CSV table of C-alpha atoms and ligand atoms in Angstrom, one decimal:
chain,number,residue,atom,x,y,z
A,1,MET,CA,26.3,-5.9,-26.2
A,2,PRO,CA,22.9,-3.8,-26.7
A,3,TRP,CA,22.4,-0.7,-24.8
A,4,LYS,CA,20.3,-1.9,-21.8
A,5,ARG,CA,18.2,0.6,-19.3
A,6,ARG,CA,19.5,-0.6,-16.0
A,7,PRO,CA,17.2,-0.7,-12.6
A,8,PHE,CA,18.1,1.5,-9.7
A,9,THR,CA,21.4,0.3,-7.9
A,10,GLY,CA,22.0,3.4,-5.7
A,11,GLY,CA,22.2,3.0,-2.4
A,12,THR,CA,21.1,6.5,-1.1
A,13,LEU,CA,17.8,8.5,-0.8
A,14,ALA,CA,19.7,11.2,-2.8
A,15,GLY,CA,20.0,8.7,-5.7
A,16,ALA,CA,16.4,7.7,-5.7
A,17,ARG,CA,14.3,9.1,-8.5
A,18,ASN,CA,11.0,8.1,-7.9
A,19,ILE,CA,8.9,5.8,-5.5
A,20,ALA,CA,9.9,2.4,-7.1
A,21,ASP,CA,13.5,3.7,-6.0
A,22,LEU,CA,12.4,4.3,-2.6
A,23,ARG,CA,10.7,0.9,-2.4
A,24,GLU,CA,13.9,-0.5,-3.7
A,25,LEU,CA,15.7,1.1,-0.6
A,26,ALA,CA,13.1,0.3,1.7
A,27,ARG,CA,13.2,-3.6,0.5
A,28,ARG,CA,16.8,-3.6,1.3
A,29,ARG,CA,16.7,-1.9,4.5
A,30,VAL,CA,14.1,-3.9,6.4
A,31,PRO,CA,13.8,-7.5,6.8
A,32,GLY,CA,11.7,-9.6,4.6
A,33,LEU,CA,9.0,-9.9,7.3
A,34,ALA,CA,8.5,-6.4,7.8
A,35,PHE,CA,8.7,-5.3,3.9
A,36,GLU,CA,6.1,-8.4,3.2
A,37,TYR,CA,3.7,-7.0,5.7
A,38,VAL,CA,3.8,-3.8,4.1
A,39,GLU,CA,3.7,-5.1,0.5
A,40,GLY,CA,1.3,-7.7,0.8
A,41,GLY,CA,-2.0,-7.9,-0.5
A,42,ALA,CA,-5.1,-10.8,0.4
A,43,GLU,CA,-4.9,-13.9,-1.3
A,44,ASP,CA,-4.2,-13.9,-5.0
A,45,GLU,CA,-3.4,-10.3,-4.7
A,46,SER,CA,-5.5,-9.6,-7.7
A,47,THR,CA,-7.0,-6.4,-6.1
A,48,ARG,CA,-3.3,-5.2,-5.2
A,49,ARG,CA,-2.2,-5.8,-8.8
A,50,GLY,CA,-5.3,-4.1,-10.2
A,51,ASN,CA,-4.7,-1.1,-8.2
A,52,ARG,CA,-1.8,-0.3,-10.2
A,53,ALA,CA,-2.7,-1.7,-13.6
A,54,GLY,CA,-6.1,0.6,-13.2
A,55,PHE,CA,-3.8,3.6,-14.0
A,56,GLU,CA,-2.4,2.3,-17.5
A,57,GLN,CA,-5.9,2.5,-18.7
A,58,LEU,CA,-6.3,5.9,-18.3
A,59,ARG,CA,-4.5,8.3,-20.8
A,60,ARG,CA,-4.4,11.8,-20.5
A,61,LEU,CA,-5.5,14.7,-23.0
A,62,PRO,CA,-3.5,17.9,-22.7
A,63,GLN,CA,-4.5,21.4,-23.9
A,64,THR,CA,-1.6,23.4,-25.6
A,65,LEU,CA,-0.3,26.8,-25.8
A,66,VAL,CA,-1.3,27.9,-22.2
A,67,ASP,CA,0.4,29.8,-20.0
A,68,THR,CA,0.9,27.7,-17.0
A,69,SER,CA,3.8,29.5,-15.4
A,70,ARG,CA,1.1,30.7,-12.3
A,71,ARG,CA,0.7,26.9,-11.3
A,72,GLN,CA,0.3,25.7,-7.8
A,73,LEU,CA,-1.0,22.7,-5.8
A,74,ARG,CA,-2.3,24.7,-3.0
A,75,GLY,CA,-6.3,24.0,-2.7
A,76,THR,CA,-8.5,23.0,0.2
A,77,ILE,CA,-9.3,19.4,1.7
A,78,LEU,CA,-12.5,19.0,3.8
A,79,GLY,CA,-12.7,22.9,3.7
A,80,ALA,CA,-9.3,23.7,5.2
A,81,PRO,CA,-6.3,24.8,3.4
A,82,ALA,CA,-3.7,22.1,2.2
A,83,GLU,CA,-0.6,22.6,0.0
A,84,ALA,CA,-1.1,19.8,-1.9
A,85,PRO,CA,-4.4,17.6,-2.5
A,86,LEU,CA,-2.6,14.7,-0.7
A,87,VAL,CA,-3.2,13.1,2.7
A,88,ILE,CA,-1.3,10.4,4.3
A,89,ALA,CA,-3.2,7.1,4.9
A,90,PRO,CA,-3.5,5.3,8.2
A,91,THR,CA,-1.2,2.5,8.3
A,92,GLY,CA,-0.6,0.2,11.7
A,93,LEU,CA,2.5,-0.7,12.8
A,94,ASN,CA,4.8,2.0,11.4
A,95,ASN,CA,7.6,1.7,14.1
A,96,MET,CA,8.4,-1.6,12.5
A,97,LEU,CA,9.9,0.2,9.8
A,98,HIS,CA,11.4,3.1,11.1
A,99,PRO,CA,12.0,3.7,15.3
A,100,GLU,CA,10.0,7.1,14.5
A,101,GLY,CA,7.5,5.6,12.4
A,102,ASP,CA,4.3,7.4,13.3
A,103,LEU,CA,6.0,10.7,14.2
A,104,ALA,CA,8.3,10.8,11.4
A,105,LEU,CA,5.1,10.6,9.0
A,106,ALA,CA,3.3,13.0,10.8
A,107,ARG,CA,6.1,15.4,10.9
A,108,ALA,CA,6.9,15.1,7.1
A,109,ALA,CA,3.1,15.8,6.4
A,110,ALA,CA,3.0,18.8,8.6
A,111,ARG,CA,6.1,20.4,7.4
A,112,ARG,CA,4.4,19.6,3.6
A,113,GLY,CA,1.1,21.3,4.4
A,114,ILE,CA,-1.1,18.2,4.2
A,115,PRO,CA,-3.0,16.1,6.7
A,116,PHE,CA,-1.7,13.0,8.3
A,117,THR,CA,-4.2,10.2,9.5
A,118,LEU,CA,-3.0,8.2,12.4
A,119,SER,CA,-4.2,4.4,12.7
A,120,SER,CA,-6.0,3.0,15.6
A,121,LEU,CA,-3.4,0.3,15.6
A,122,SER,CA,-0.4,2.7,15.6
A,123,THR,CA,2.7,2.2,17.3
A,124,THR,CA,2.8,5.8,18.9
A,125,ARG,CA,0.1,7.1,21.1
A,126,LEU,CA,-2.3,9.6,19.6
A,127,GLU,CA,-1.5,12.1,22.1
A,128,GLU,CA,2.1,11.8,21.7
A,129,VAL,CA,1.7,12.3,17.9
A,130,ALA,CA,-0.5,15.5,18.5
A,131,ALA,CA,2.0,17.0,21.0
A,132,ARG,CA,5.5,16.3,19.0
A,133,ALA,CA,4.4,16.4,15.6
A,134,GLY,CA,1.3,19.0,15.4
A,135,GLY,CA,0.3,19.8,11.7
A,136,ARG,CA,-3.6,18.5,10.5
A,137,LEU,CA,-4.5,15.3,12.2
A,138,TRP,CA,-7.0,12.7,11.3
A,139,MET,CA,-7.6,9.7,13.5
A,140,GLN,CA,-8.7,6.4,11.9
A,141,LEU,CA,-11.0,4.4,13.7
A,142,TYR,CA,-11.5,0.6,13.9
A,143,VAL,CA,-14.8,-0.4,15.7
A,144,LEU,CA,-13.5,-3.6,17.3
A,145,LYS,CA,-15.4,-6.5,19.1
A,146,ASP,CA,-14.9,-4.6,22.6
A,147,ARG,CA,-16.6,-1.3,21.8
A,148,ALA,CA,-15.0,0.4,24.6
A,149,ILE,CA,-11.9,0.6,22.5
A,150,ALA,CA,-13.4,2.7,19.7
A,151,ARG,CA,-15.0,4.9,22.3
A,152,GLU,CA,-12.0,5.8,24.4
A,153,LEU,CA,-10.0,6.4,21.2
A,154,MET,CA,-12.8,8.9,20.0
A,155,GLN,CA,-12.7,10.5,23.1
A,156,ARG,CA,-9.0,10.8,23.4
A,157,ALA,CA,-8.8,12.0,19.9
A,158,ALA,CA,-11.1,14.9,20.4
A,159,ALA,CA,-9.5,15.8,23.6
A,160,ALA,CA,-6.2,15.6,21.6
A,161,GLY,CA,-7.7,18.2,19.0
A,162,TYR,CA,-7.7,15.6,16.0
A,163,GLU,CA,-9.9,17.5,13.3
A,164,ALA,CA,-11.2,14.3,11.4
A,165,LEU,CA,-12.5,10.8,12.1
A,166,VAL,CA,-11.8,8.1,9.3
A,167,PHE,CA,-14.1,5.3,10.1
A,168,THR,CA,-12.5,2.3,8.4
A,169,THR,CA,-15.2,-0.1,7.4
A,170,ASP,CA,-13.9,-2.6,5.2
A,171,CYS,CA,-12.0,-4.6,8.0
A,172,ASN,CA,-15.5,-6.1,9.4
A,173,ILE,CA,-13.6,-9.5,9.0
A,174,PHE,CA,-9.7,-9.4,8.6
A,175,GLY,CA,-8.2,-10.1,5.3
A,176,SER,CA,-6.0,-13.1,4.7
A,177,ARG,CA,-2.4,-12.1,3.7
A,178,GLU,CA,-0.7,-15.2,2.7
A,179,TRP,CA,2.7,-14.0,2.0
A,180,ASP,CA,2.6,-12.1,5.5
A,181,GLN,CA,1.5,-15.5,7.2
A,182,ARG,CA,4.3,-17.4,5.5
A,183,ASN,CA,7.2,-15.6,7.5
A,184,PHE,CA,5.4,-17.2,10.9
A,185,SER,CA,5.1,-20.8,11.8
A,186,ALA,CA,1.9,-19.9,14.1
A,187,PRO,CA,0.7,-16.3,14.8
A,188,GLY,CA,3.5,-14.3,16.4
A,189,ARG,CA,6.2,-16.8,15.7
A,190,PRO,CA,8.7,-15.9,13.1
A,191,THR,CA,9.9,-19.0,11.2
A,192,MET,CA,13.3,-19.8,11.5
A,193,ARG,CA,14.2,-18.6,8.3
A,194,ALA,CA,12.3,-15.2,8.8
A,195,ALA,CA,14.6,-14.6,12.1
A,196,LEU,CA,17.8,-15.4,10.6
A,197,ASP,CA,16.9,-13.0,7.9
A,198,THR,CA,16.3,-10.2,10.6
A,199,LEU,CA,20.0,-10.8,11.5
A,200,ARG,CA,21.1,-9.7,7.8
A,201,HIS,CA,19.7,-6.3,8.7
A,202,PRO,CA,21.6,-5.3,11.9
A,203,ARG,CA,20.9,-1.7,11.6
A,204,TRP,CA,17.2,-2.2,11.8
A,205,LEU,CA,17.7,-4.7,14.4
A,206,TYR,CA,19.9,-2.6,16.6
A,207,ASN,CA,17.5,0.9,15.9
A,208,ILE,CA,13.8,-1.0,16.3
A,209,LEU,CA,14.4,-4.1,18.6
A,210,VAL,CA,17.4,-3.4,20.6
A,211,ARG,CA,17.0,0.4,21.4
A,212,TYR,CA,13.0,0.2,21.5
A,213,GLY,CA,12.0,-3.4,21.8
A,214,ILE,CA,9.4,-4.8,19.7
A,215,PRO,CA,6.9,-2.1,18.5
A,216,ARG,CA,3.6,-2.0,20.5
A,217,PHE,CA,0.1,-1.1,19.8
A,218,ARG,CA,0.4,1.8,21.9
A,219,ASN,CA,-3.1,3.2,21.3
A,220,VAL,CA,-5.0,0.4,22.3
A,221,GLU,CA,-2.6,-1.8,24.6
A,222,SER,CA,-4.6,-1.0,27.9
A,223,PHE,CA,-7.5,-3.5,26.3
A,224,LEU,CA,-5.1,-6.0,25.1
A,225,PRO,CA,-4.4,-9.3,27.3
A,226,PRO,CA,-1.2,-9.2,29.2
A,227,GLY,CA,1.7,-9.9,26.7
A,228,LYS,CA,-0.2,-9.1,23.4
A,229,ALA,CA,0.5,-5.8,23.0
A,230,THR,CA,3.5,-5.9,21.0
A,231,ALA,CA,3.6,-6.6,17.1
A,232,LEU,CA,4.0,-10.4,17.7
A,233,GLY,CA,1.8,-10.8,20.5
A,234,GLY,CA,-0.7,-8.6,18.9
A,235,SER,CA,-1.0,-10.7,15.9
A,236,THR,CA,-2.1,-13.5,17.8
A,237,VAL,CA,-5.4,-11.8,19.1
A,238,LEU,CA,-5.9,-8.5,16.7
A,239,PRO,CA,-7.5,-10.5,13.9
A,240,GLY,CA,-10.2,-12.0,16.0
A,241,LEU,CA,-11.1,-8.6,17.5
A,242,PHE,CA,-12.5,-7.3,14.0
A,243,GLU,CA,-16.3,-6.9,14.3
A,244,ALA,CA,-18.7,-8.4,11.7
A,245,THR,CA,-21.4,-6.5,13.1
A,246,ILE,CA,-20.9,-3.0,12.0
A,247,THR,CA,-23.3,-1.3,10.1
A,248,TRP,CA,-24.6,1.9,8.9
A,249,ASP,CA,-26.5,2.4,12.2
A,250,ASP,CA,-23.2,2.6,13.9
A,251,ILE,CA,-22.6,6.1,12.5
A,252,ALA,CA,-25.4,7.3,14.9
A,253,TRP,CA,-23.5,5.7,17.6
A,254,ILE,CA,-20.3,7.1,16.5
A,255,ARG,CA,-21.9,10.7,16.5
A,256,GLN,CA,-22.6,10.2,20.2
A,257,PHE,CA,-18.6,10.5,20.9
A,258,TRP,CA,-17.4,12.2,17.9
A,259,ARG,CA,-18.5,15.8,17.0
A,260,GLY,CA,-15.9,16.6,14.4
A,261,LYS,CA,-15.6,15.8,11.1
A,262,LEU,CA,-16.5,12.3,9.9
A,263,LEU,CA,-15.1,10.3,7.0
A,264,ILE,CA,-16.1,6.8,5.8
A,265,LYS,CA,-13.2,4.6,4.5
A,266,GLY,CA,-13.9,1.7,2.3
A,267,VAL,CA,-16.7,3.1,0.2
A,268,LEU,CA,-16.9,1.7,-3.4
A,269,THR,CA,-20.3,2.1,-4.5
A,270,ALA,CA,-22.3,5.2,-5.4
A,271,GLY,CA,-25.2,3.5,-3.2
A,272,ASP,CA,-22.8,3.7,-0.2
A,273,ALA,CA,-21.5,7.0,-1.0
A,274,GLU,CA,-25.3,8.3,-1.2
A,275,ARG,CA,-26.1,6.7,2.1
A,276,ALA,CA,-22.7,8.5,3.8
A,277,LEU,CA,-24.4,11.6,2.3
A,278,ALA,CA,-27.6,11.1,3.6
A,279,LEU,CA,-25.9,10.3,7.1
A,280,GLY,CA,-24.4,13.7,7.3
A,281,CYS,CA,-20.8,12.4,6.8
A,282,ASP,CA,-18.4,14.9,5.9
A,283,GLY,CA,-16.5,12.6,3.2
A,284,ILE,CA,-15.7,9.2,2.0
A,285,VAL,CA,-12.3,7.6,1.2
A,286,LEU,CA,-12.8,5.5,-2.0
A,287,SER,CA,-10.5,2.4,-1.0
A,288,ASN,CA,-10.1,-1.3,-1.1
A,289,HIS,CA,-7.4,-1.0,1.5
A,290,GLY,CA,-4.5,-1.2,-0.6
A,291,GLY,CA,-5.7,-4.9,-1.9
A,292,ARG,CA,-5.3,-6.3,1.6
A,293,GLN,CA,-9.0,-7.2,2.1
A,294,LEU,CA,-11.2,-8.2,-0.4
A,295,ASP,CA,-9.5,-9.6,-3.4
A,296,TYR,CA,-10.8,-9.4,-7.1
A,297,CYS,CA,-12.1,-6.3,-5.7
A,298,VAL,CA,-13.0,-3.2,-8.0
A,299,THR,CA,-10.4,-0.4,-7.8
A,300,ALA,CA,-11.3,3.0,-6.2
A,301,LEU,CA,-10.4,4.5,-9.6
A,302,GLU,CA,-12.7,2.7,-11.7
A,303,VAL,CA,-15.7,3.7,-9.5
A,304,LEU,CA,-14.8,7.0,-9.2
A,305,PRO,CA,-16.7,8.4,-11.9
A,306,GLU,CA,-19.9,7.0,-10.9
A,307,VAL,CA,-19.7,8.1,-7.5
A,308,ALA,CA,-18.7,11.6,-8.2
A,309,ALA,CA,-21.7,11.5,-10.6
A,310,ALA,CA,-23.9,10.5,-7.7
A,311,VAL,CA,-22.5,12.7,-5.2
A,312,ARG,CA,-22.4,15.9,-7.5
A,313,GLY,CA,-19.8,17.9,-5.7
A,314,ARG,CA,-22.0,17.5,-2.2
A,315,LEU,CA,-19.6,15.1,-0.4
A,316,PRO,CA,-15.6,15.4,-0.7
A,317,ILE,CA,-14.3,12.2,-2.2
A,318,VAL,CA,-10.7,11.1,-1.1
A,319,ILE,CA,-9.3,8.2,-3.0
A,320,ASP,CA,-6.4,5.5,-2.3
A,321,GLY,CA,-5.0,2.4,-3.8
A,322,GLY,CA,-1.7,2.1,-5.7
A,323,PHE,CA,-0.8,5.9,-6.0
A,324,ARG,CA,3.1,5.9,-6.9
A,325,ARG,CA,3.2,8.7,-9.5
A,326,GLY,CA,2.1,12.4,-9.8
A,327,THR,CA,0.2,11.5,-13.0
A,328,ASP,CA,-1.7,8.7,-11.1
A,329,ILE,CA,-2.9,11.7,-8.6
A,330,ILE,CA,-3.6,13.9,-11.7
A,331,LYS,CA,-5.8,11.1,-12.9
A,332,ALA,CA,-7.9,10.9,-9.9
A,333,LEU,CA,-8.3,14.5,-9.3
A,334,ALA,CA,-9.4,15.0,-13.0
A,335,LEU,CA,-12.2,12.2,-12.3
A,336,GLY,CA,-13.6,14.0,-9.3
A,337,ALA,CA,-11.5,13.3,-6.3
A,338,GLU,CA,-10.9,15.9,-3.8
A,339,ALA,CA,-7.5,14.6,-2.6
A,340,VAL,CA,-5.3,11.3,-2.7
A,341,MET,CA,-4.4,9.2,0.3
A,342,LEU,CA,-0.9,7.6,0.3
A,343,GLY,CA,-0.5,4.4,1.8
A,344,ARG,CA,2.9,2.3,0.7
A,345,ALA,CA,4.2,5.2,-1.2
A,346,THR,CA,5.4,7.2,2.0
A,347,LEU,CA,5.9,3.9,3.6
A,348,TYR,CA,8.6,3.2,1.5
A,349,GLY,CA,9.8,6.7,2.1
A,350,LEU,CA,9.7,5.9,5.9
A,351,ALA,CA,11.7,2.7,5.4
A,352,ALA,CA,14.6,4.2,3.1
A,353,GLY,CA,15.3,6.9,5.5
A,354,GLY,CA,12.8,8.1,8.4
A,355,GLU,CA,11.2,11.7,8.3
A,356,THR,CA,13.8,12.8,5.5
A,357,GLY,CA,12.6,9.8,3.4
A,358,VAL,CA,9.1,10.5,3.8
A,359,ALA,CA,9.7,14.1,3.1
A,360,ARG,CA,11.5,13.0,-0.3
A,361,ALA,CA,8.5,10.9,-1.3
A,362,LEU,CA,6.2,13.7,-0.8
A,363,GLU,CA,8.8,15.9,-2.8
A,364,MET,CA,8.7,13.5,-5.7
A,365,LEU,CA,5.1,13.2,-5.9
A,366,CYS,CA,4.2,16.9,-5.5
A,367,ALA,CA,7.0,17.8,-8.3
A,368,GLU,CA,5.4,15.1,-10.5
A,369,THR,CA,1.9,16.5,-9.9
A,370,ASP,CA,3.1,19.9,-10.4
A,371,ARG,CA,4.8,18.8,-13.9
A,372,VAL,CA,1.7,16.9,-15.1
A,373,LEU,CA,-0.6,19.7,-14.1
A,374,GLY,CA,1.4,22.2,-16.2
A,375,MET,CA,1.9,19.8,-19.2
A,376,LEU,CA,-1.7,19.5,-19.4
A,377,GLY,CA,-2.2,23.0,-19.6
A,378,CYS,CA,-3.4,23.9,-15.6
A,379,ASN,CA,-2.7,26.4,-13.2
A,380,SER,CA,-4.4,24.8,-10.2
A,381,VAL,CA,-6.0,21.4,-9.8
A,382,SER,CA,-9.4,23.0,-9.4
A,383,GLU,CA,-9.2,23.5,-13.1
A,384,LEU,CA,-8.8,19.7,-13.9
A,385,GLY,CA,-11.6,17.8,-15.1
A,386,PRO,CA,-13.1,14.5,-17.3
A,387,GLN,CA,-11.7,16.4,-20.2
A,388,HIS,CA,-8.3,15.5,-19.4
A,389,VAL,CA,-8.6,11.9,-19.2
A,390,ARG,CA,-9.6,9.3,-21.7
A,391,ARG,CA,-9.9,5.7,-21.3
A,392,ALA,CA,-7.1,3.9,-23.5
B,401,FMN,C1,1.4,-1.8,6.1
B,401,FMN,C2,-0.4,-1.4,5.8
B,401,FMN,C3,-1.0,-0.9,6.8
B,401,FMN,C4,-2.3,-0.7,6.9
B,401,FMN,N1,-2.8,-0.3,8.0
B,401,FMN,C5,-4.3,0.1,7.8
B,401,FMN,C6,-4.7,0.6,9.3
B,401,FMN,O1,-4.6,0.4,10.2
B,401,FMN,N2,-6.3,1.1,9.0
B,401,FMN,C7,-6.7,1.7,7.7
B,401,FMN,O2,-7.8,1.8,7.5
B,401,FMN,N3,-6.2,1.2,6.6
B,401,FMN,C8,-4.8,0.5,6.6
B,401,FMN,N4,-4.1,0.2,5.7
B,401,FMN,C9,-4.8,0.7,4.4
B,401,FMN,C10,-4.1,2.2,3.8
B,401,FMN,O3,-5.1,3.1,4.6
B,401,FMN,C11,-4.7,2.4,2.3
B,401,FMN,O4,-6.0,2.1,2.1
B,401,FMN,C12,-3.8,1.6,1.3
B,401,FMN,O5,-2.6,1.6,1.8
B,401,FMN,C13,-3.9,2.4,0.2
B,401,FMN,O6,-3.1,1.5,-0.9
B,401,FMN,P1,-1.8,1.9,-1.3
B,401,FMN,O7,-0.6,1.2,-0.5
B,401,FMN,O8,-1.4,1.2,-2.6
B,401,FMN,O9,-1.4,3.4,-1.4
B,401,FMN,C14,-2.9,-0.2,5.6
B,401,FMN,C15,-2.1,-0.3,4.8
B,401,FMN,C16,-0.6,-0.9,4.6
B,401,FMN,C17,0.0,-0.6,3.5
């Protein structure tokens, strides 16, 4: 029998070599309904697949015979020190993956010396994350139909000392994630098959549902109708709360309640980046929401060069979508991003092993980024430039 490469079959964090291995551990540890929620993209999932495929099209150009023994990943993000050019992205419902969800992600980020972004739809109150995790905290904002929700979130985040607000603008209409929907016979009602599948994950069932009850949208629960604040109940009302009227004029409205740094998440054109700059925003997140919103959408990576050329270093660019390897991170930094936001990569770590799993994901990505940096002939990420990548 010919020698064959074997997929990851180990069952432990220690045995995992890369983010794909963590994903495999996550897939085994949480029920399909929770894994699908994380994994799924909108409609045909062309955007989600495109995010990964985009990295294949870029090759790297190393410079040889350079002393890279002094290399390090340290730098700044939004003008403040960071130990690596990474930020944990906002993701809702993190406690569906692990009972410590948001706290585990925030603590691992703090330990690594990088910012963590808490979702408006988090399952831990923003005050609790500030008190129990510390570190550099960013607050993600959805402006929903009831504007009082956003107003309260901004005021609370400011009082709790959050450094930056990340205003997500690509959810004016809620995306249609069909794989996620297939687990439910009606919103909030898991199919018999999905319910039975949870029984095959007794550890998850005990740790999450038995010990703590169905995770709740803690940040916004006082605004939701009675019985609708849980992950299941919320899914019957939240999609309808997304607000189609949000426009650039709302930046001025946000500024009435938020004096800290402001980033716009969901920018994908040079024109919109220039608009954010003109309105005095402190940064943008180039993002297609991990392929969960608009299908057949451009990738953040492909528009990065034109956006970087338009803002010419006057506006920090954070980027996300499909980052699973240090090599992906290096490509984006070379093309002009200041930092990369990690969505699913750290969620896989969370589902695989809580805070330790997230730390493991960050450790893998930092080690890979450091190695690639050295192989390219650089000592710091600030030395990276477009000369280090070429279209395949
Ligand atoms: C499970 C999940 C939940 C998410 N929830 C939010 C959210 O509440 N707010 C937000 O701005 N983006 C949200 N996103 C999008 C992420 O912030 C980020 O843009 C995306 O995950 C990046 O792609 P990646 O997962 O391929 O790294 C979510 C993504 C996932 C996977």
